[in-house]
Coordinates of C-alpha atoms in Angstrom, one line a residue:
M13 CA 80.1 140.1 97.4
D14 CA 80.5 138.4 94.0
E15 CA 77.4 135.8 94.9
E16 CA 75.4 139.1 96.2
R17 CA 75.6 140.7 93.1
A18 CA 75.1 137.4 91.5
L19 CA 72.6 136.4 93.3
Y20 CA 70.6 140.2 92.7
I21 CA 70.7 140.0 89.2
V22 CA 68.9 136.0 89.5
R23 CA 66.3 137.1 91.1
A24 CA 65.0 140.0 89.0
G25 CA 67.0 140.7 86.1
E26 CA 66.3 139.3 83.0
A27 CA 68.3 136.7 80.7
G28 CA 70.4 139.0 79.2
A29 CA 71.9 139.8 82.7
I30 CA 71.3 136.3 84.1
E31 CA 74.2 135.4 82.0
R32 CA 76.9 138.3 81.7
V33 CA 76.5 138.3 86.1
L34 CA 76.8 134.6 85.3
R35 CA 79.7 134.7 82.8
D36 CA 81.7 136.8 84.9
Y37 CA 81.0 134.9 87.8
S38 CA 82.3 131.8 85.6
D39 CA 85.6 133.5 84.3
K40 CA 86.6 134.6 87.9
H41 CA 85.9 131.0 89.9
R42 CA 86.8 128.5 87.4
A43 CA 89.7 127.8 89.2
T44 CA 88.4 127.8 92.5
F45 CA 87.7 124.5 94.8
K46 CA 87.9 126.2 98.2
F47 CA 85.1 128.5 99.5
E48 CA 84.6 130.8 102.1
S49 CA 82.4 129.3 104.8
T50 CA 81.5 132.7 105.6
D51 CA 79.9 133.0 102.4
E52 CA 78.0 129.6 102.2
D53 CA 74.4 130.4 102.8
K54 CA 74.8 132.9 99.5
R55 CA 75.9 130.0 97.7
K56 CA 73.1 127.7 98.6
K57 CA 70.7 130.4 98.3
L58 CA 72.3 131.5 94.1
C59 CA 72.4 127.5 93.7
E60 CA 68.5 127.3 94.3
G61 CA 67.9 130.6 91.9
I62 CA 69.9 129.5 89.7
F63 CA 67.8 126.4 89.3
K64 CA 64.5 128.2 89.0
V65 CA 66.1 130.2 86.0
L66 CA 66.5 126.7 84.2
L67 CA 63.1 126.1 84.8
K68 CA 62.1 129.2 82.9
D69 CA 61.9 129.1 79.4
I70 CA 66.1 131.1 78.0
P71 CA 68.7 130.9 75.9
T72 CA 70.9 128.5 75.3
T73 CA 73.6 130.5 76.0
C74 CA 72.0 131.3 79.0
Q75 CA 71.4 128.1 80.5
V76 CA 75.1 127.3 79.8
S77 CA 76.3 130.4 81.9
C78 CA 73.9 128.9 84.8
L79 CA 75.7 125.7 84.3
E80 CA 78.6 126.5 84.7
V81 CA 78.4 128.3 87.6
L82 CA 76.3 125.5 89.7
R83 CA 79.0 122.9 88.6
I84 CA 81.8 125.6 90.0
L85 CA 79.8 125.7 92.7
S86 CA 78.7 122.4 93.2
R87 CA 82.8 121.3 93.9
D88 CA 81.0 122.7 97.1
K89 CA 80.1 119.4 99.6
K90 CA 77.8 121.8 102.0
V91 CA 76.4 123.9 99.3
L92 CA 74.4 120.5 98.0
V93 CA 72.5 119.6 101.2
P94 CA 69.6 122.0 101.1
V95 CA 69.7 122.2 97.1
T96 CA 70.2 118.3 95.8
T97 CA 66.4 117.3 95.5
K98 CA 64.7 115.2 93.6
E99 CA 63.1 118.0 91.4
N100 CA 66.8 119.4 90.9
M101 CA 67.9 116.7 89.7
Q102 CA 64.8 116.2 87.1
I103 CA 66.0 119.7 85.7
L104 CA 69.5 118.0 85.4
L105 CA 68.1 114.7 83.8
R106 CA 66.1 116.8 81.0
L107 CA 68.6 119.0 79.8
A108 CA 70.9 116.2 79.7
K109 CA 68.8 114.3 77.2
L110 CA 69.2 111.4 80.2
N111 CA 64.9 111.2 79.5
E112 CA 63.3 108.7 77.5
S113 CA 60.9 110.8 76.0
D114 CA 64.4 112.4 74.1
D115 CA 64.6 110.3 70.9
S116 CA 67.3 111.8 69.1
L117 CA 70.0 114.3 69.2
E118 CA 69.8 116.3 66.1
K119 CA 70.7 119.8 67.7
V120 CA 73.6 121.1 67.3
S121 CA 73.4 124.3 69.7
E122 CA 71.9 122.3 72.0
F123 CA 75.5 120.1 72.9
P124 CA 76.7 122.5 75.1
V125 CA 74.1 122.6 77.8
I126 CA 74.3 118.3 77.4
V127 CA 77.9 118.5 79.1
E128 CA 77.7 121.2 81.5
S129 CA 74.5 119.3 82.5
L130 CA 76.4 116.1 82.4
K131 CA 79.6 117.7 84.7
C132 CA 77.0 119.1 87.2
L133 CA 75.4 115.6 87.5
C134 CA 79.2 114.3 87.3
N135 CA 80.3 116.7 90.5
I136 CA 77.0 117.1 92.2
V137 CA 76.5 112.2 91.9
F138 CA 80.6 112.5 93.6
N139 CA 79.9 114.9 96.3
S140 CA 75.8 114.4 97.9
Q141 CA 75.1 111.1 99.7
M142 CA 71.4 112.2 98.6
A143 CA 71.8 112.5 94.8
Q144 CA 73.8 109.0 95.4
Q145 CA 70.6 107.5 96.5
L146 CA 68.3 109.5 93.9
S147 CA 70.4 108.4 91.0
L148 CA 69.1 104.4 92.1
E149 CA 66.2 106.3 92.8
L150 CA 65.7 107.7 88.9
N151 CA 67.5 104.4 87.1
L152 CA 70.5 107.2 86.1
A153 CA 72.4 103.9 84.5
A154 CA 70.0 103.2 82.5
K155 CA 69.6 106.5 81.6
L156 CA 73.4 106.9 80.3
C157 CA 73.7 103.6 79.1
N158 CA 70.2 104.7 76.3
L159 CA 72.1 108.2 75.4
L160 CA 75.1 106.6 75.0
R161 CA 74.1 104.4 72.3
K162 CA 72.1 107.4 70.5
C163 CA 75.4 108.6 70.3
K164 CA 78.2 105.7 70.2
D165 CA 79.1 106.3 66.3
R166 CA 78.8 109.6 66.4
K167 CA 82.8 111.5 66.9
F168 CA 81.3 114.7 66.8
I169 CA 79.6 114.3 70.3
N170 CA 82.5 113.0 72.1
D171 CA 82.1 115.2 74.6
I172 CA 79.2 114.2 75.2
K173 CA 80.1 110.4 75.5
C174 CA 82.9 111.3 77.1
F175 CA 81.0 112.6 80.5
D176 CA 78.1 110.3 80.0
L177 CA 81.1 107.6 80.7
R178 CA 82.5 109.5 83.5
L179 CA 79.0 109.7 85.0
L180 CA 78.7 105.9 84.5
F181 CA 82.5 105.9 86.4
V182 CA 81.4 107.4 89.5
L183 CA 78.3 105.7 89.6
S184 CA 79.5 101.9 89.7
L185 CA 81.9 103.3 91.7
L186 CA 79.5 104.3 94.3
H187 CA 77.3 101.6 93.9
T188 CA 77.5 97.8 93.5
D189 CA 74.9 97.3 93.0
I190 CA 74.6 99.7 89.6
R191 CA 78.0 97.3 88.6
S192 CA 75.4 94.6 88.4
Q193 CA 73.0 96.1 87.1
L194 CA 75.3 97.5 84.6
R195 CA 77.1 94.0 83.9
Y196 CA 73.6 92.1 82.6
E197 CA 70.4 94.0 83.0
L198 CA 71.5 96.8 80.7
Q199 CA 74.0 95.0 78.4
G200 CA 76.9 97.2 79.6
L201 CA 79.7 95.5 78.9
P202 CA 79.5 95.1 75.2
L203 CA 77.9 98.2 75.4
L204 CA 80.9 99.8 76.4
T205 CA 83.3 97.6 74.7
Q206 CA 81.7 99.1 71.5
I207 CA 82.1 103.1 72.7
L208 CA 85.9 101.5 72.8
E209 CA 85.9 100.1 69.3
S210 CA 84.3 103.3 68.0
A211 CA 86.7 105.6 69.4
F212 CA 89.9 103.4 68.4
S213 CA 88.4 102.7 64.7
I214 CA 88.5 98.8 64.7
K215 CA 88.7 96.7 61.5
W216 CA 88.3 93.2 62.5
T217 CA 90.4 91.4 60.3
D218 CA 89.4 87.8 62.1
E219 CA 87.1 87.3 65.1
Y220 CA 89.3 89.0 67.7
E221 CA 92.1 90.4 65.5
S222 CA 92.2 94.3 64.1
A223 CA 94.3 95.8 61.8
I224 CA 96.7 98.0 62.8
D225 CA 97.7 101.2 60.7
R226 CA 101.4 101.4 61.7
N227 CA 101.7 105.0 59.7
G228 CA 98.2 106.0 60.2
P229 CA 98.1 109.4 63.0
P230 CA 98.1 108.9 66.7
L231 CA 94.4 109.4 68.5
S232 CA 92.5 113.0 68.9
P233 CA 92.9 113.9 72.8
Q234 CA 89.0 113.6 72.3
E235 CA 89.1 110.3 71.0
T236 CA 91.7 109.6 74.2
D237 CA 89.5 111.3 76.9
C238 CA 87.2 109.0 75.9
A239 CA 88.3 105.9 75.9
I240 CA 89.7 106.4 79.3
E241 CA 86.8 107.3 80.6
A242 CA 85.1 103.9 78.8
L243 CA 87.9 102.1 80.1
K244 CA 87.7 103.3 83.8
A245 CA 83.7 102.6 83.7
L246 CA 84.6 98.8 82.1
F247 CA 86.9 98.0 84.6
N248 CA 84.1 99.0 87.3
V249 CA 81.9 96.6 86.0
T250 CA 84.0 93.4 85.2
V251 CA 85.8 94.1 88.3
D252 CA 84.3 90.7 89.9
S253 CA 84.8 89.0 86.8
W254 CA 87.6 86.5 87.1
K255 CA 85.4 83.4 86.0
V256 CA 83.3 83.0 82.8
H257 CA 80.6 80.7 83.5
K258 CA 78.7 80.9 79.6
E259 CA 80.1 80.8 76.7
G260 CA 78.8 83.8 75.5
D261 CA 80.9 85.8 78.6
S262 CA 83.6 84.2 77.0
H263 CA 83.0 85.7 73.4
Q264 CA 82.8 88.7 75.1
F265 CA 85.8 88.8 76.8
R266 CA 88.1 87.8 74.1
V267 CA 86.7 89.7 72.3
M268 CA 87.1 93.2 74.6
A269 CA 90.7 92.0 75.0
A270 CA 91.0 91.9 71.4
V271 CA 90.0 95.7 71.6
L272 CA 92.2 96.1 74.6
R273 CA 95.6 94.4 72.6
H274 CA 94.5 97.2 70.0
C275 CA 94.9 99.9 72.6
L276 CA 98.0 99.1 73.6
L277 CA 99.2 99.2 70.2
I278 CA 98.2 102.7 69.4
V279 CA 99.6 105.9 70.9
G280 CA 97.8 108.7 71.6
P281 CA 98.6 112.5 71.2
T282 CA 100.9 112.9 74.0
E283 CA 103.6 110.2 75.8
D284 CA 101.0 111.3 78.6
K285 CA 97.8 110.3 77.4
T286 CA 99.5 107.4 75.8
E287 CA 100.7 105.9 79.3
E288 CA 97.4 107.2 80.6
L289 CA 95.4 105.2 78.0
H290 CA 98.0 101.6 78.4
S291 CA 97.7 101.9 82.3
N292 CA 94.1 101.4 82.2
A293 CA 94.3 99.2 79.8
V294 CA 96.0 96.9 81.8
N295 CA 94.2 98.0 84.8
L296 CA 91.3 96.0 82.4
L297 CA 92.9 92.8 81.4
S298 CA 93.7 92.1 85.1
N299 CA 89.5 91.4 85.5
V300 CA 90.1 89.7 82.2
P301 CA 89.6 86.1 82.6
V302 CA 92.8 84.7 82.1
S303 CA 91.7 81.9 79.7
C304 CA 90.9 84.3 77.1
L305 CA 93.9 86.5 77.8
D306 CA 94.9 84.1 74.6
V307 CA 94.1 86.5 72.3
L308 CA 97.0 89.1 73.0
I309 CA 99.0 86.6 71.2
C310 CA 98.0 85.8 67.6
P311 CA 99.3 83.7 64.4
L312 CA 101.1 86.2 61.9
T313 CA 99.6 87.6 59.1
H314 CA 100.2 87.5 55.2
E315 CA 102.2 90.3 55.5
E316 CA 104.2 89.5 58.8
T317 CA 105.6 85.9 57.4
A318 CA 107.7 88.1 54.8
P319 CA 110.9 87.3 54.1
E320 CA 112.8 89.9 55.6
A321 CA 111.4 89.2 59.1
T322 CA 113.5 87.4 61.4
M323 CA 111.6 85.2 64.5
L324 CA 113.2 85.8 67.6
D325 CA 113.4 81.2 68.2
E326 CA 115.3 81.4 64.6
L327 CA 118.1 83.3 65.6
P328 CA 121.6 82.4 66.2
S329 CA 122.9 80.1 69.3
D330 CA 124.9 82.8 69.3
K331 CA 122.7 85.7 69.8
T332 CA 119.7 84.4 72.1
A333 CA 120.2 87.2 74.6
E334 CA 119.8 90.6 72.7
K335 CA 115.9 88.6 71.4
E336 CA 115.5 90.8 69.2
T337 CA 113.0 90.4 66.4
V338 CA 113.6 92.3 63.2
L339 CA 110.8 93.1 61.3
K340 CA 109.9 95.3 57.6
N341 CA 107.5 96.3 60.2
N342 CA 109.3 96.0 63.6
T343 CA 106.8 93.7 64.5
M344 CA 108.0 91.1 68.1
V345 CA 107.4 87.6 66.7
Y346 CA 108.0 84.7 68.1
N347 CA 107.4 81.1 67.3
G348 CA 105.3 82.6 65.0
M349 CA 102.9 84.2 67.2
N350 CA 103.1 88.1 67.1
M351 CA 104.0 89.2 70.8
E352 CA 103.9 93.4 70.0
A353 CA 101.1 93.6 72.7
I354 CA 103.1 92.0 75.2
H355 CA 106.5 93.6 74.4
V356 CA 104.2 96.7 74.7
L357 CA 103.3 95.1 78.1
L358 CA 106.6 95.0 79.2
S359 CA 108.6 98.0 78.2
F360 CA 105.2 99.2 79.8
M361 CA 106.6 97.6 82.9
E362 CA 110.1 98.5 82.5
K363 CA 109.1 102.5 82.3
R364 CA 106.8 102.2 85.6
I365 CA 110.1 100.1 87.6
D366 CA 112.3 103.3 86.3
K367 CA 109.8 105.6 88.1
G368 CA 111.2 104.9 91.4
S369 CA 107.6 105.3 93.0
S370 CA 104.2 104.5 93.2
Y371 CA 104.8 100.7 92.9
R372 CA 102.1 99.5 94.5
E373 CA 100.0 101.5 92.0
G374 CA 101.5 102.2 89.1
L375 CA 103.9 98.5 89.2
T376 CA 101.3 95.9 90.1
P377 CA 98.5 95.6 88.4
V378 CA 101.1 95.0 84.8
L379 CA 103.4 92.3 87.2
S380 CA 100.4 90.6 88.1
L381 CA 98.6 90.6 84.6
L382 CA 102.3 89.3 83.0
T383 CA 102.5 86.7 85.3
E384 CA 98.6 85.1 85.1
C385 CA 99.9 85.2 81.1
S386 CA 103.0 82.9 81.8
R387 CA 101.1 81.2 83.9
A388 CA 98.3 80.4 82.0
H389 CA 99.7 80.6 77.9
R390 CA 103.4 78.6 77.7
N391 CA 104.1 81.1 74.2
I392 CA 103.9 84.1 76.5
R393 CA 105.4 82.7 79.0
K394 CA 108.3 81.7 76.6
F395 CA 108.8 85.3 74.9
L396 CA 108.9 86.5 78.5
K397 CA 111.6 84.3 79.1
D398 CA 113.6 85.3 76.5
Q399 CA 112.5 89.2 76.9
V400 CA 113.8 89.1 81.1
L401 CA 115.5 85.9 81.7
P402 CA 117.9 85.6 78.7
P403 CA 120.6 82.4 79.4
L404 CA 123.8 83.9 81.0
R405 CA 127.1 84.6 79.7
D406 CA 128.3 87.5 82.7
V407 CA 128.5 86.2 86.1
T408 CA 131.0 88.1 87.3
N409 CA 128.3 90.9 88.7
R410 CA 125.6 90.4 91.0
P411 CA 122.0 89.6 89.8
E412 CA 120.2 93.0 91.2
V413 CA 123.1 95.6 89.5
G414 CA 123.3 96.6 86.3
S415 CA 120.5 98.2 84.4
T416 CA 118.6 95.2 82.4
V417 CA 114.9 94.0 82.9
R418 CA 116.1 91.2 85.4
N419 CA 117.9 93.6 87.5
K420 CA 115.3 95.8 87.8
L421 CA 113.3 93.0 88.7
V422 CA 115.7 91.3 91.6
R423 CA 115.8 94.7 93.2
L424 CA 112.5 94.6 93.5
M425 CA 112.9 91.1 95.6
T426 CA 114.3 93.1 98.4
H427 CA 111.6 96.1 98.0
V428 CA 110.1 97.3 101.5
D429 CA 106.8 96.9 99.9
L430 CA 105.8 93.7 100.7
G431 CA 103.4 92.9 98.2
V432 CA 105.6 95.1 95.4
K433 CA 108.8 92.2 96.6
Q434 CA 106.3 89.3 96.2
I435 CA 104.2 89.9 92.8
A436 CA 108.9 90.4 91.9
A437 CA 109.8 87.4 93.0
E438 CA 106.7 85.6 91.5
F439 CA 106.4 86.3 88.4
L440 CA 110.6 85.6 87.9
F441 CA 109.7 82.5 89.5
V442 CA 106.8 81.9 87.3
L443 CA 109.7 82.2 84.0
C444 CA 111.2 80.3 85.9
K445 CA 108.9 77.4 85.6
E446 CA 108.5 77.7 88.9
R447 CA 111.9 75.2 89.8
V448 CA 114.1 76.6 92.6
D449 CA 117.1 76.2 91.3
S450 CA 116.3 78.2 87.6
L451 CA 115.1 80.4 90.1
L452 CA 118.4 80.7 92.6
K453 CA 120.9 80.5 89.4
Y454 CA 119.3 83.6 87.8
T455 CA 118.5 86.1 91.2
G456 CA 120.6 84.0 94.1
Y457 CA 119.5 82.2 97.4
G458 CA 119.4 86.1 99.1
N459 CA 117.4 87.5 97.4
A460 CA 114.6 84.7 96.7
A461 CA 115.1 83.7 100.4
G462 CA 111.7 85.7 100.6
L463 CA 109.5 84.2 98.3
L464 CA 110.7 80.4 98.4
A465 CA 109.9 80.5 103.2
A466 CA 106.4 81.6 102.0
R467 CA 106.3 79.0 99.0
G468 CA 107.5 76.1 101.5
L469 CA 110.7 75.5 99.2
L470 CA 114.0 76.7 101.0
A471 CA 115.0 73.4 100.8
G472 CA 114.6 73.2 97.0
G473 CA 111.7 71.3 94.4
R474 CA 109.4 73.2 92.2
G475 CA 105.8 75.1 92.6
D476 CA 102.2 73.6 91.8
N477 CA 101.6 74.2 89.1
W478 CA 102.8 71.7 85.9
Y479 CA 104.7 73.1 82.8
S480 CA 106.0 72.0 80.5
E481 CA 110.1 70.1 79.9
D482 CA 113.3 72.1 80.9
E483 CA 115.1 72.5 78.2
D484 CA 119.5 73.3 79.0
T485 CA 119.8 77.0 78.3
D486 CA 123.2 77.2 80.5
T487 CA 126.1 78.5 78.2
E488 CA 129.4 77.6 77.6
E489 CA 130.7 80.7 79.7
Y490 CA 127.2 79.9 82.9
K491 CA 128.6 75.9 82.7
N492 CA 132.6 77.1 83.1
A493 CA 132.3 79.6 85.4
K494 CA 129.2 77.7 88.3
P495 CA 131.7 76.2 90.3
N496 CA 133.2 79.4 91.8
I497 CA 129.3 81.3 91.7
N498 CA 128.5 82.0 95.3
L499 CA 124.8 80.0 95.8
I500 CA 123.9 83.6 98.6
T501 CA 125.3 86.4 96.6
G502 CA 124.0 84.5 92.6
H503 CA 127.6 85.3 91.4
L504 CA 131.0 84.8 91.0
E505 CA 133.6 85.3 93.0
E506 CA 136.9 84.7 93.4
P507 CA 138.0 82.1 96.0
M508 CA 139.0 83.9 99.6
P509 CA 140.9 82.2 102.0
N510 CA 139.6 80.0 104.7
P511 CA 140.8 81.6 108.3
I512 CA 140.0 77.8 110.3
D513 CA 143.1 76.7 107.5
E514 CA 146.2 78.1 110.0
M515 CA 144.0 77.7 113.1
T516 CA 144.9 74.7 115.6
E517 CA 142.5 72.1 117.4
E518 CA 142.2 73.6 120.6
Q519 CA 142.0 76.8 118.1
K520 CA 138.8 75.6 116.5
E521 CA 137.4 74.1 118.7
Y522 CA 137.8 77.7 121.3
E523 CA 136.0 79.5 118.7
A524 CA 133.4 77.1 117.8
M525 CA 132.4 77.3 121.6
K526 CA 132.6 81.0 122.0
L527 CA 130.4 81.3 119.0
V528 CA 127.4 78.5 120.4
N529 CA 127.7 80.8 124.1
M530 CA 127.0 84.2 121.9
L531 CA 123.9 82.5 120.0
D532 CA 122.8 80.5 123.1
K533 CA 122.7 84.0 124.8
L534 CA 121.0 85.8 122.5
S535 CA 118.6 82.7 122.1
R536 CA 118.0 83.2 125.8
E537 CA 117.2 87.0 125.2
E538 CA 115.3 86.7 122.9
L539 CA 116.9 88.4 120.6
L540 CA 117.8 86.0 118.0
K541 CA 115.0 82.6 117.9
P542 CA 117.2 79.9 116.0
M543 CA 114.7 78.9 113.2
G544 CA 114.9 75.4 110.8
L545 CA 113.2 73.4 108.3
K546 CA 110.0 71.7 109.0
P547 CA 109.3 68.4 106.5
D548 CA 107.0 70.6 104.5
G549 CA 109.9 72.9 103.6
T550 CA 108.1 76.1 105.8
I551 CA 110.2 77.1 108.8
T552 CA 109.1 76.8 112.3
P553 CA 110.8 77.8 115.5
L554 CA 114.0 75.0 115.3
E555 CA 112.5 72.5 119.2
E556 CA 109.5 72.3 117.0
A557 CA 111.5 71.1 113.3
L558 CA 113.4 68.7 115.6
N559 CA 110.8 67.7 117.0
Q560 CA 108.8 66.6 114.3
Y561 CA 111.6 64.8 112.3
S562 CA 112.5 63.0 115.3
V563 CA 108.7 61.6 115.3
I564 CA 108.7 61.5 111.3
E565 CA 112.4 59.0 112.7
E566 CA 110.3 56.8 114.8
T567 CA 107.3 56.2 112.0
S568 CA 110.1 55.3 110.1
S569 CA 111.3 52.8 112.6
D570 CA 107.6 51.3 113.7
T571 CA 107.5 50.5 110.0
D572 CA 110.8 48.9 109.6

């Protein structure tokens, strides 16, 4: 009934009547996302009628009402099929000031029309394959970049930037060709980075260092939304950027990493918005070549080197487990380097662990990022090792029991999700310089068995990457307890009585044969398969492992 009345007025009424009826329709259906199939034909005709009205010379307020209803109707994919034409797309491009002939954005009264047009385009492009093809034909990505350049330094049109960026994100999400066009032809990387700089009001103090106003206000909701959309668009543009081929690329990625460092050190209007902002920053940092992530840490400034500062590596030996840096401005410092951004990433990771759900989407990106940073940058690895794996003192509890970051990560090593447990184990392994004995000290053999089996290190040793020489960080408490630590569980156990001490030799032999027969039965019924270690440390069926060792022994004998 609503569509029928609106359609009648749109076809025959004047601008004032059209505006009123469409405003009523918009107010009533603002939260509607599912539509009755019985009125589908009427909605199609209403869309067609609205496009015809938009061709006329009507007041701005009427244009906004038309576009609001069109945005609501464009949520229905079936309605879009007949109305998604090149002519109708061009109408929306013109209203959104996306034509090259529109040189400026001076008329403030037109801003609501631009914003509503961009919203309509977002819905239509996302829901219609025909619109996606027409976007390529009309070179929509280039038009969006031109509009961004017109408004990148003007804060009073954040809504326009926000929906321009959202449409860029949708386009680059749906079309891989547009990602390449944005990256190379349209210079999307520096453009979007500048949008972020503008949203954060960054003031550079050095080539890759920005000033942080610790007492400044949080980002406004508009600035936060704009930054989030820019981060999402940048993620698509850089999703394949694992290697840096040119010096210019390296510089641009470092600038972007410095902007992301600034992003991690500021807050949004609410805690949820801050987490969303930091989450998108983490995702984007995962696309930055690891060699460019050194800008996440930087030497201390003059203010940060004040006498009140206590550096992490200068704490007394009896305080190394606490690892809290005390500065007058709360800056985390290690080895003369500002570690604030890394500490924020670590805190973000712990919050995601504490959530207890959606680990694959929410936790693995930050864990992977911290792992790669630790593998490539020594200062980052040493700082994280001190924070996550401080020298052991109390070994009476199992490694997975407790509320420290180490306890939480060890629990993840046996998580049901294979990807989650692999990246958690890998992170701890890298912090231990990929040394098996060091990892087992913090996790126990049982928790680490999956990683060691996958890496062929069940027999011990170390990984393939090179690290600096080890330092003895064992505390006196650990050294005293070490002989009584259960290597499987990784904690101190009271000596247990040996059940075979009071058996006679005949009883021992009987129990041994009983065990052999039980294992043989399980093996023949294929309920259990005996496994052994190959010379390279990987697991294989026992017979194959024995054969390989036999061949090695024969070869050694021949050589002798």
